XYZ file of C-alpha atoms in Angstrom:
703
model
C -6.508 42.729 76.213
C -3.276 41.805 74.590
C -2.132 39.272 77.261
C -5.577 37.654 77.133
C -5.454 37.496 73.350
C -1.940 36.055 73.486
C -3.052 33.315 75.891
C -6.078 32.471 73.669
C -3.947 32.365 70.572
C -1.390 30.123 72.264
C -4.052 27.698 73.396
C -5.665 27.684 69.950
C -2.384 26.811 68.305
C -1.856 24.004 70.802
C -5.352 22.586 70.172
C -4.877 22.736 66.404
C -1.522 21.049 66.736
C -2.990 18.321 68.892
C -5.928 17.843 66.509
C -3.557 17.650 63.566
C -1.386 15.087 65.300
C -4.483 13.113 66.367
C -5.903 13.203 62.843
C -2.640 11.938 61.427
C -2.663 9.153 63.992
C -6.282 8.252 63.126
C -5.530 8.211 59.418
C -2.611 5.891 59.923
C -4.610 3.671 62.280
C -7.803 3.453 60.223
C -6.619 2.868 56.677
C -5.372 -0.670 56.162
C -4.427 -1.147 52.528
C -1.833 -2.625 50.215
C 0.300 -0.513 47.957
C -0.681 -0.201 44.347
C 0.335 -3.480 42.705
C 1.444 -3.547 39.077
C 3.190 -5.919 36.725
C 6.237 -4.694 34.857
C 5.171 -6.669 31.784
C 1.621 -5.310 31.840
C 1.530 -1.674 33.024
C -2.068 -0.782 31.860
C -3.478 -2.394 35.040
C -2.951 -1.580 38.732
C -4.754 -3.033 41.760
C -4.875 -2.592 45.526
C -6.845 -4.046 48.439
C -8.320 -1.617 50.996
C -10.110 -2.154 54.321
C -12.551 0.584 55.273
C -12.240 0.003 59.018
C -15.894 -0.995 59.231
C -16.179 -4.191 61.220
C -18.567 -6.275 63.286
C -17.003 -8.378 66.068
C -20.283 -10.265 66.567
C -20.384 -11.642 63.006
C -16.604 -11.536 62.615
C -16.827 -9.508 59.403
C -14.606 -6.709 58.095
C -15.498 -4.630 55.042
C -13.225 -3.465 52.235
C -12.841 -3.216 48.505
C -10.578 -4.284 45.678
C -9.753 -1.313 43.472
C -8.769 -1.972 39.857
C -7.437 0.828 37.645
C -7.491 0.174 33.898
C -5.932 2.377 31.235
C -8.205 3.676 28.500
C -9.292 0.945 26.085
C -8.761 -1.885 28.577
C -11.455 -3.888 30.352
C -11.775 -6.741 32.829
C -14.657 -9.137 33.413
C -17.697 -9.946 35.516
C -18.149 -13.221 37.401
C -19.821 -14.664 34.252
C -17.693 -13.067 31.541
C -19.691 -14.026 28.461
C -18.398 -15.720 25.319
C -14.753 -14.654 25.295
C -13.647 -13.425 28.717
C -12.132 -14.915 31.866
C -13.610 -14.076 35.265
C -11.255 -12.775 38.019
C -10.136 -15.363 40.595
C -8.513 -15.029 43.998
C -6.775 -17.795 45.929
C -6.587 -16.845 49.641
C -5.825 -20.342 50.965
C -2.460 -19.189 52.380
C -4.165 -16.653 54.678
C -4.164 -16.953 58.470
C -7.172 -16.365 60.741
C -9.489 -15.931 57.708
C -12.477 -18.240 57.212
C -14.098 -16.702 54.138
C -13.646 -14.093 51.406
C -16.799 -12.713 49.783
C -16.583 -10.877 46.462
C -19.456 -8.456 45.656
C -20.033 -7.674 41.974
C -21.306 -4.271 40.744
C -23.671 -4.404 37.774
C -21.374 -4.650 34.692
C -21.477 -3.425 31.095
C -21.766 -5.388 27.846
C -19.073 -5.360 25.164
C -19.200 -6.715 21.623
C -16.266 -7.303 19.285
C -16.508 -9.193 15.987
C -19.770 -10.773 17.086
C -18.345 -11.996 20.427
C -20.223 -10.653 23.439
C -18.525 -10.220 26.818
C -19.578 -8.714 30.153
C -17.302 -6.667 32.396
C -15.879 -3.297 33.469
C -13.767 -0.413 32.154
C -11.881 2.423 33.870
C -11.520 2.608 37.667
C -13.666 -0.103 39.270
C -14.239 -0.921 42.943
C -15.282 -4.437 43.925
C -16.629 -4.502 47.508
C -15.328 -7.420 49.574
C -16.108 -8.925 52.983
C -13.533 -10.770 55.094
C -14.743 -13.331 57.608
C -12.414 -13.505 60.627
C -12.024 -16.693 62.665
C -10.736 -15.205 65.954
C -11.402 -11.513 66.469
C -8.720 -11.216 69.153
C -5.889 -12.590 67.015
C -3.884 -10.914 64.219
C -4.904 -11.549 60.628
C -2.645 -12.253 57.696
C -4.513 -12.034 54.408
C -2.207 -13.622 51.827
C -3.662 -14.251 48.376
C -2.957 -14.397 44.673
C -5.323 -12.489 42.386
C -5.578 -13.663 38.794
C -6.999 -10.907 36.602
C -7.735 -10.992 32.874
C -7.635 -7.670 31.028
C -8.298 -7.103 27.331
C -8.102 -4.437 24.665
C -7.281 -5.721 21.182
C -5.292 -8.423 22.997
C -5.948 -10.208 26.274
C -3.461 -10.627 29.138
C -3.865 -12.714 32.297
C -1.785 -11.430 35.198
C -1.208 -12.742 38.724
C -0.920 -10.203 41.568
C 0.389 -11.218 45.033
C -1.813 -9.551 47.671
C -0.675 -9.450 51.301
C -2.279 -7.530 54.164
C -1.886 -7.849 57.966
C -3.977 -6.217 60.711
C -5.492 -6.705 64.139
C -9.303 -6.884 63.911
C -10.156 -5.126 67.190
C -7.941 -2.166 66.204
C -9.836 -1.411 63.014
C -11.451 2.053 62.939
C -13.632 3.474 60.116
C -12.105 5.886 57.640
C -14.653 8.326 56.257
C -13.189 8.427 52.740
C -12.920 4.634 52.413
C -16.366 4.138 53.946
C -17.825 6.517 51.357
C -16.027 4.698 48.536
C -17.305 1.353 49.794
C -20.875 2.631 50.127
C -20.822 4.029 46.613
C -19.541 0.717 45.216
C -22.126 -1.298 47.166
C -24.903 0.876 45.726
C -24.068 -0.635 42.316
C -24.228 -4.229 43.609
C -27.602 -5.999 43.034
C -29.247 -6.914 46.325
C -30.448 -10.488 46.734
C -34.162 -10.875 47.354
C -36.948 -13.400 46.813
C -39.853 -11.108 47.572
C -39.773 -8.180 45.163
C -40.633 -9.729 41.796
C -42.806 -12.587 40.574
C -40.591 -14.673 38.290
C -40.847 -17.486 35.769
C -38.298 -19.176 33.477
C -38.979 -21.444 30.471
C -36.279 -23.392 28.601
C -36.973 -24.301 24.957
C -34.381 -26.926 24.047
C -35.362 -26.991 20.382
C -34.709 -23.290 19.923
C -31.904 -23.146 22.519
C -33.634 -20.206 24.144
C -34.425 -19.223 27.716
C -37.315 -16.901 28.447
C -37.651 -14.981 31.724
C -40.947 -13.414 32.742
C -41.276 -10.986 35.646
C -44.024 -8.920 37.244
C -43.073 -5.679 38.987
C -45.934 -3.808 40.723
C -43.931 -0.582 40.386
C -43.685 -0.978 36.613
C -40.645 -0.843 34.340
C -38.722 2.047 32.799
C -35.564 0.908 30.978
C -34.844 -2.603 32.290
C -31.811 -4.737 31.593
C -31.138 -8.338 32.662
C -28.139 -10.566 33.275
C -28.075 -14.304 33.958
C -25.666 -16.690 35.603
C -25.731 -19.645 37.963
C -23.798 -22.033 40.152
C -24.311 -25.372 38.361
C -21.892 -26.661 35.741
C -24.521 -26.626 32.979
C -25.328 -22.966 33.608
C -21.669 -21.999 34.020
C -20.858 -23.632 30.662
C -23.580 -21.618 28.915
C -23.377 -18.159 27.377
C -26.422 -15.888 27.265
C -26.773 -13.266 24.557
C -28.172 -9.819 25.244
C -31.882 -10.458 25.765
C -34.746 -9.298 23.624
C -36.891 -7.473 26.183
C -40.594 -6.700 25.854
C -42.473 -4.658 28.458
C -46.243 -4.627 28.803
C -47.153 -2.417 31.746
C -45.988 -4.222 34.886
C -45.030 -7.385 32.991
C -41.645 -8.049 31.421
C -40.547 -10.807 29.026
C -36.851 -11.309 28.243
C -35.685 -13.947 25.760
C -32.060 -15.109 25.734
C -30.369 -17.164 23.035
C -28.118 -19.710 24.758
C -24.949 -21.387 23.543
C -22.409 -23.679 25.141
C -18.759 -24.246 24.370
C -19.482 -27.972 24.779
C -21.941 -27.896 21.876
C -25.607 -28.095 22.816
C -26.840 -26.329 25.944
C -29.193 -28.130 28.327
C -30.811 -26.087 31.104
C -33.667 -28.474 31.908
C -34.293 -28.606 35.662
C -31.589 -26.026 36.440
C -31.810 -22.747 38.371
C -30.425 -19.379 37.313
C -29.703 -16.121 39.068
C -31.488 -13.246 37.358
C -30.101 -9.739 37.865
C -32.492 -6.875 37.118
C -31.266 -3.320 36.576
C -33.714 -0.453 36.122
C -33.908 3.225 37.019
C -35.156 2.460 40.521
C -34.299 -1.234 40.794
C -31.140 -3.319 41.172
C -31.907 -6.789 42.524
C -30.857 -10.406 42.117
C -33.250 -13.342 42.380
C -32.998 -17.083 41.811
C -35.570 -18.868 39.675
C -36.072 -22.535 38.753
C -36.241 -23.349 35.038
C -39.118 -25.302 33.523
C -39.007 -26.978 30.107
C -41.523 -25.741 27.554
C -42.054 -23.961 24.254
C -41.227 -20.313 23.646
C -43.430 -18.365 21.322
C -41.122 -16.533 18.917
C -41.702 -12.992 17.745
C -40.064 -11.090 14.941
C -40.089 -7.689 13.327
C -42.461 -6.676 10.582
C -39.782 -6.956 7.920
C -38.763 -10.353 9.267
C -42.326 -11.577 8.856
C -42.457 -10.213 5.321
C -39.260 -12.066 4.394
C -40.528 -15.317 5.936
C -43.860 -14.948 4.135
C -41.956 -14.469 0.872
C -39.924 -17.610 1.614
C -43.176 -19.469 2.279
C -44.627 -18.308 -1.053
C -41.528 -19.381 -2.957
C -41.232 -22.689 -1.084
C -44.883 -23.517 -1.776
C -44.478 -22.638 -5.438
C -41.444 -24.938 -5.811
C -43.506 -27.844 -4.458
C -45.403 -27.883 -7.752
C -42.351 -29.147 -9.626
C -41.404 -31.782 -7.054
C -41.988 -35.409 -8.108
C -44.476 -35.926 -5.287
C -47.022 -33.629 -6.928
C -46.596 -34.497 -10.619
C -49.220 -37.290 -10.679
C -51.864 -34.982 -9.237
C -50.984 -32.267 -11.724
C -51.614 -34.884 -14.399
C -55.020 -35.590 -12.899
C -55.803 -31.894 -12.960
C -54.759 -31.583 -16.579
C -56.924 -34.554 -17.536
C -59.949 -33.067 -15.780
C -59.630 -29.930 -17.924
C -59.225 -31.901 -21.122
C -62.438 -33.832 -20.528
C -64.560 -30.700 -20.840
C -66.738 -30.880 -23.945
C -66.968 -27.126 -24.409
C -64.652 -25.452 -21.969
C -65.860 -22.056 -20.878
C -63.919 -19.327 -19.141
C -66.190 -19.294 -16.088
C -66.096 -23.055 -15.723
C -62.296 -23.238 -15.957
C -61.894 -20.297 -13.567
C -64.144 -21.883 -10.948
C -62.457 -25.269 -11.275
C -59.004 -23.877 -10.686
C -60.178 -21.563 -7.905
C -61.757 -24.575 -6.226
C -58.510 -26.544 -6.490
C -56.615 -23.581 -5.046
C -59.090 -23.481 -2.158
C -58.454 -27.194 -1.599
C -54.707 -26.583 -1.432
C -55.115 -23.720 1.020
C -57.543 -25.746 3.158
C -55.095 -28.647 3.315
C -52.311 -26.361 4.549
C -54.661 -24.989 7.204
C -55.544 -28.528 8.286
C -51.836 -29.350 8.560
C -51.333 -26.201 10.624
C -54.183 -27.212 12.953
C -52.707 -30.688 13.355
C -49.231 -29.327 14.096
C -50.639 -26.866 16.627
C -52.491 -29.706 18.366
C -49.256 -31.717 18.561
C -47.337 -28.646 19.723
C -49.810 -27.849 22.509
C -49.793 -31.472 23.652
C -45.991 -31.506 23.836
C -45.570 -34.009 20.982
C -42.924 -33.953 18.264
C -43.774 -31.704 15.331
C -42.271 -31.475 11.881
C -42.896 -31.105 8.172
C -43.999 -34.429 6.656
C -44.294 -36.034 10.098
C -47.662 -37.595 9.137
C -45.746 -40.033 6.914
C -44.514 -41.633 10.138
C -48.080 -42.890 10.615
C -49.068 -46.202 9.008
C -52.734 -45.140 8.956
C -51.957 -42.029 6.905
C -49.810 -44.016 4.443
C -52.566 -46.619 4.010
C -55.102 -43.863 3.324
C -52.841 -42.277 0.699
C -52.135 -45.723 -0.763
C -55.829 -46.499 -1.189
C -56.506 -43.116 -2.780
C -53.650 -43.339 -5.296
C -54.508 -46.937 -6.133
C -58.176 -46.174 -6.763
C -57.471 -42.978 -8.694
C -54.817 -44.709 -10.780
C -57.082 -47.636 -11.598
C -59.884 -45.238 -12.481
C -57.645 -43.291 -14.881
C -56.526 -46.551 -16.477
C -60.170 -47.310 -17.126
C -60.225 -50.486 -15.051
C -63.404 -49.345 -13.369
C -65.533 -46.234 -13.023
C -67.282 -44.822 -9.982
C -70.875 -44.031 -10.898
C -73.450 -42.254 -8.790
C -77.083 -43.372 -8.625
C -79.370 -41.840 -11.246
C -81.263 -39.851 -8.619
C -78.061 -38.330 -7.309
C -76.872 -37.446 -10.800
C -80.238 -35.804 -11.579
C -80.106 -33.795 -8.337
C -76.572 -32.573 -9.091
C -77.573 -31.599 -12.623
C -80.650 -29.663 -11.558
C -80.055 -28.339 -8.052
C -76.555 -29.069 -7.006
C -74.445 -27.975 -9.927
C -71.848 -26.572 -7.541
C -71.209 -30.095 -6.236
C -69.333 -30.934 -9.432
C -66.485 -28.807 -8.117
C -66.024 -31.051 -5.087
C -63.649 -33.276 -7.048
C -61.438 -30.321 -7.943
C -61.409 -29.210 -4.308
C -60.343 -32.694 -3.214
C -57.670 -32.774 -5.922
C -56.092 -29.662 -4.395
C -56.128 -31.168 -0.922
C -54.732 -34.443 -2.214
C -51.870 -32.672 -4.003
C -50.925 -30.909 -0.773
C -50.893 -34.100 1.278
C -48.651 -35.813 -1.269
C -46.338 -32.786 -1.310
C -45.519 -32.927 2.408
C -42.703 -35.514 2.186
C -40.871 -33.169 -0.176
C -38.589 -30.532 1.301
C -37.521 -27.789 -1.065
C -35.336 -24.677 -0.887
C -36.993 -21.879 1.125
C -39.632 -24.329 2.379
C -37.495 -25.598 5.275
C -36.648 -22.081 6.452
C -40.276 -20.982 6.429
C -41.576 -24.137 8.134
C -38.869 -24.062 10.835
C -39.657 -20.422 11.552
C -43.398 -21.131 11.697
C -43.110 -24.134 14.017
C -41.010 -22.136 16.462
C -43.293 -19.101 16.386
C -46.559 -18.164 18.062
C -49.919 -19.459 16.830
C -50.797 -16.409 14.720
C -47.400 -16.407 12.992
C -47.608 -20.157 12.278
C -51.021 -19.652 10.696
C -49.701 -16.714 8.654
C -46.702 -18.688 7.317
C -48.737 -21.783 6.434
C -51.193 -19.548 4.599
C -48.225 -18.271 2.591
C -47.196 -21.852 1.798
C -50.714 -22.631 0.614
C -50.924 -19.533 -1.576
C -47.485 -20.307 -3.018
C -48.438 -23.859 -4.001
C -51.787 -22.661 -5.351
C -50.206 -19.956 -7.543
C -50.330 -22.015 -10.800
C -54.007 -22.752 -10.203
C -54.688 -19.113 -9.373
C -52.811 -18.048 -12.504
C -55.098 -20.174 -14.679
C -58.130 -18.842 -12.782
C -57.057 -15.260 -13.569
C -56.196 -16.081 -17.194
C -58.517 -18.959 -18.232
C -57.303 -18.727 -21.836
C -54.182 -20.596 -20.704
C -56.295 -23.703 -20.099
C -58.543 -23.086 -23.067
C -55.539 -23.187 -25.405
C -54.978 -26.863 -24.680
C -55.455 -29.235 -27.660
C -58.975 -30.331 -28.414
C -60.174 -33.610 -26.902
C -59.429 -36.700 -28.955
C -58.047 -40.216 -28.901
C -54.714 -38.934 -27.591
C -56.445 -38.178 -24.268
C -56.787 -41.891 -23.529
C -53.029 -42.309 -23.857
C -52.454 -39.329 -21.535
C -54.856 -40.829 -19.019
C -52.935 -44.123 -19.106
C -49.662 -42.233 -18.554
C -51.036 -40.360 -15.574
C -52.633 -43.511 -14.257
C -49.284 -45.303 -14.379
C -47.697 -42.335 -12.575
C -50.263 -42.675 -9.804
C -49.609 -46.409 -9.598
C -45.881 -45.666 -9.298
C -46.768 -43.392 -6.386
C -48.758 -46.263 -4.899
C -45.731 -48.564 -5.150
C -43.587 -45.935 -3.448
C -46.135 -45.620 -0.625
C -46.191 -49.403 -0.375
C -42.433 -49.445 0.248
C -42.945 -47.009 3.124
C -45.287 -49.501 4.769
C -42.361 -51.908 5.055
C -41.358 -49.979 8.160
C -44.820 -50.586 9.685
C -46.245 -53.782 8.198
C -44.732 -57.287 8.037
C -43.661 -58.483 4.599
C -46.497 -60.999 4.279
C -49.125 -58.266 4.705
C -47.541 -56.165 1.967
C -47.357 -59.180 -0.371
C -51.036 -59.983 0.235
C -52.004 -56.394 -0.574
C -49.796 -56.354 -3.662
C -51.091 -59.712 -4.978
C -54.740 -58.847 -4.346
C -54.318 -55.528 -6.146
C -52.563 -57.231 -9.059
C -55.364 -59.836 -9.349
C -57.973 -57.066 -9.309
C -56.123 -55.137 -12.028
C -55.714 -58.202 -14.260
C -59.350 -59.170 -13.821
C -60.650 -55.690 -14.555
C -58.164 -55.222 -17.373
C -59.240 -58.522 -18.962
C -62.853 -57.349 -18.930
C -62.055 -53.956 -20.437
C -59.134 -54.612 -22.767
C -58.988 -58.332 -23.398
C -56.250 -60.890 -22.960
C -53.923 -59.573 -25.629
C -53.588 -56.100 -24.134
C -53.135 -57.480 -20.619
C -50.349 -59.815 -21.813
C -48.778 -56.907 -23.689
C -48.991 -54.720 -20.577
C -47.321 -57.399 -18.418
C -44.650 -57.949 -21.061
C -43.850 -54.237 -21.276
C -43.625 -54.070 -17.489
C -41.230 -57.042 -17.308
C -39.067 -55.633 -20.097
C -38.981 -52.234 -18.426
C -37.842 -53.713 -15.129
C -35.261 -55.836 -16.945
C -33.912 -52.840 -18.844
C -33.719 -50.855 -15.625
C -31.767 -53.576 -13.864
C -29.371 -53.939 -16.803
C -28.823 -50.173 -16.970
C -28.127 -50.101 -13.246
C -25.598 -52.936 -13.503
C -23.930 -51.298 -16.512
C -23.708 -47.923 -14.768
C -22.151 -49.348 -11.625
C -19.692 -51.452 -13.606
C -18.559 -48.369 -15.497
C -18.409 -46.108 -12.456
C -21.310 -43.895 -13.647
C -23.542 -44.174 -10.683
C -23.109 -45.483 -7.139
C -26.541 -46.919 -6.383
C -25.377 -49.031 -3.454
C -24.913 -47.169 -0.186
C -21.657 -48.731 0.976
C -20.671 -45.878 3.287
C -19.930 -46.788 6.943
C -22.925 -45.071 8.538
C -23.348 -45.170 12.317
C -26.608 -44.501 14.190
C -26.960 -40.869 15.215
C -25.968 -40.458 18.874
C -25.718 -36.708 19.443
C -23.716 -37.072 22.647
C -20.855 -38.747 20.754
C -20.345 -35.937 18.254
C -18.280 -33.807 20.648
C -16.105 -36.823 21.509
C -15.273 -37.452 17.844
C -14.513 -33.759 17.296
C -12.163 -33.695 20.307
C -10.271 -36.592 18.682
C -9.764 -34.478 15.560
C -12.464 -36.214 13.521
C -14.876 -34.640 11.055
C -18.486 -35.755 11.582
C -21.161 -35.602 8.881
C -24.710 -36.127 10.117
C -27.440 -37.114 7.651
C -31.004 -37.004 8.980
C -33.267 -38.723 6.490
C -36.468 -40.745 6.065
C -37.646 -43.347 3.585
C -40.637 -41.200 2.666
C -38.456 -38.152 1.923
C -38.027 -37.724 -1.835
C -35.499 -34.911 -1.485
C -33.397 -37.129 0.795
C -33.166 -39.743 -1.954
C -32.198 -37.099 -4.511
C -29.405 -35.861 -2.228
C -28.213 -39.399 -1.655
C -28.124 -40.459 -5.313
C -26.862 -37.177 -6.784
C -24.313 -36.101 -4.151
C -23.560 -38.395 -1.208
C -23.029 -41.499 -3.355
C -21.226 -39.698 -6.157
C -17.577 -38.699 -6.387
C -15.876 -36.584 -5.160
C -18.147 -36.600 -2.083
C -18.420 -40.387 -1.925
C -14.640 -40.740 -1.942
C -14.176 -38.001 0.680
C -16.677 -39.627 3.025
C -14.702 -42.875 2.992
C -11.600 -41.279 4.551
C -10.482 -42.541 7.931
C -10.825 -39.173 9.670
C -14.505 -38.832 8.650
C -17.249 -40.212 10.890
C -20.698 -40.680 9.315
C -23.829 -40.619 11.444
C -27.350 -41.155 10.127
C -30.569 -40.285 11.899
C -33.575 -42.249 10.582
C -36.838 -40.317 10.892
C -38.952 -42.799 8.903
C -40.646 -43.805 12.142
C -41.102 -41.499 15.153
C -37.799 -41.094 16.992
C -37.533 -38.871 20.051
C -33.754 -38.593 19.812
C -33.793 -37.647 16.111
C -36.613 -35.158 16.679
C -34.669 -33.608 19.560
C -31.552 -33.340 17.381
C -33.483 -31.650 14.561
C -35.180 -29.195 16.871
C -31.899 -28.360 18.628
C -30.796 -26.927 15.280
C -34.110 -25.179 14.625
C -35.186 -27.740 12.012
C -38.564 -29.469 11.802
C -38.226 -31.591 8.694
C -35.876 -33.668 6.564
C -33.463 -33.742 4.872
C -31.029 -32.145 7.283
C -27.273 -32.447 6.887
C -24.632 -30.864 9.103
C -20.836 -31.174 9.370
C -18.829 -30.903 12.602
C -15.080 -30.729 13.081
C -12.219 -29.262 15.145
C -12.749 -25.889 13.453
C -16.556 -26.159 13.504
C -17.609 -27.661 16.866
C -21.023 -25.979 16.561
C -21.565 -27.494 13.130
C -21.910 -26.219 9.553
C -25.476 -26.726 8.327
C -25.761 -27.699 4.653
C -28.489 -26.561 2.222
C -31.636 -28.633 1.731
C -30.612 -29.585 -1.801
C -27.021 -30.745 -1.518
C -24.286 -29.929 -4.008
C -20.801 -31.394 -4.331
C -19.232 -28.030 -3.630
C -21.294 -27.334 -0.510
C -20.401 -30.687 1.063
C -16.704 -30.583 0.133
C -16.309 -26.980 1.335
C -17.956 -27.849 4.660
C -15.698 -30.889 5.150
C -12.582 -28.802 4.495
C -13.754 -25.900 6.681
C -14.636 -28.192 9.584
C -11.194 -29.777 9.403
C -9.403 -26.444 9.083
C -8.102 -26.934 5.556
C -7.886 -24.082 3.078
C -10.362 -24.189 0.238
């Protein structure tokens, strides 16, 4: 037994020795890899290139991976790195017998630092690669330079020389490297066009991209990434999406920015990467232009509703509404024996008119929105027909309050209203509320712009909700009187003084008519306006002669002439003494949005003023801030470029500019500069300090 055992043992040792030698030979033959490459000036990073030995002579492909080791706290970046990173690059042009180098990207992680979002990797990361060989029978020299950006609290870009030589037909798989490669490839999204039903909508006004997807298998915890091949997509950064899942349907909304200024994804295509518990795919989808229905949290809606209430309330003290408030006051004073119930119903009716008018505006804006037309607060004043209607109403109401004529109903109608239709007497108060709202729309006030912009970019229900808040806010004074009628009942008793008040309010309405008439200058030729003005003047003189006599008419004309003369003298005196700059002598250029970036690149500061002739707040900003020192003097400097967008008449380019900044009304002022290429939006009501601070910040000067 012993000799037999000795022979067996000897043979076993020989076999083991041979297997060991053969295994060592296989290991040396199969693993083709570079050494670990480091940079003496940047030791936290090490890289190496490894071939697994897997190959396909028919396709001429050899598999491998690039391994990157990062010390704790360091990261590198994905192919689309986000807002602040730099994607890895490899230049293999010096290689021999290599026709292509394919880089496969595992699904990355998101990082955020000081509000800057980047996308990349931490720790030990394997990037699968595929080499395409030209001639399978010839040796290969892979000679490349890898440029890798790595960041912690600082960022370092390092170049690594990578050199690897091998003979393709001698490659043999290595089990360890094959396993590493397979594990890395399992984290790479697989390209497909069949799995999901996709859609993409680009809303240029909101600078948002919305992706919709249908997955028959449903969703668990999905995440999405976007990138693309075109320059416009590559120049854009996509924030972490807001994802909503409804059964098998997914909606992801991205906010988009571009380092060039304004993003434009119209007609582009993007690659959408989906990651879920049982899904990791990449699909390409074409982008269509459209509107995105915004959603917000419950608290966000509450805050916007509060802004709408406050904005609507402020409209009551704007000059656009004052004449109608005068009409309302006069209607209360004409009551012979004011009663609580009567006053309450009158003011409730006016409040209902205000609310109805806001609902009508909302319906009109929704119709424009659904038809793809421009939408905005006060946009109806771009229509000559609307201005003419308002002009006729203010002219007739003003003349009526001046006593030049009275509108009387037939006796039968008056009898019917007195006996059966007593509620019809409130129709006038209802119309007064609606009329006040329509006249208020050219006025933009603090909080109003925020609420309106939010509403116009939101879904239908939210828009309706916000405009209801605006209506309630503007109707609050009327509602207050309806709740506490004694406020109206405490007004002085009717008397002769009421006629003087009526004349004052009538003149205020006529001043509104003159203002509306100036707006028609953008629509009507001068001769048409003069004919209207002369015919109205003749009618007023004729009616005034009949009611007041020649002496009062002459006195009225004389007072008017003296008033105009005094106004002109005061203006001349103010300008001569440097009190008020009424002449706009600033070097305004037409707003061409595409030129803003060019001026900024040249070191210029650009102030954009979007205005309209019918915008009262715009005129206040102009007279109180833009044409007053120190702003007026600062805007005349050589390094300041002034651009003005005129929205008096419909303008597609101006509308597009407003909506690109989430604005839907005027005034809108924004300052660009080398330190503010995205722009610094100014408040609705300008102040000297706000404008001067923005100019200094955009230029990079200390305050």
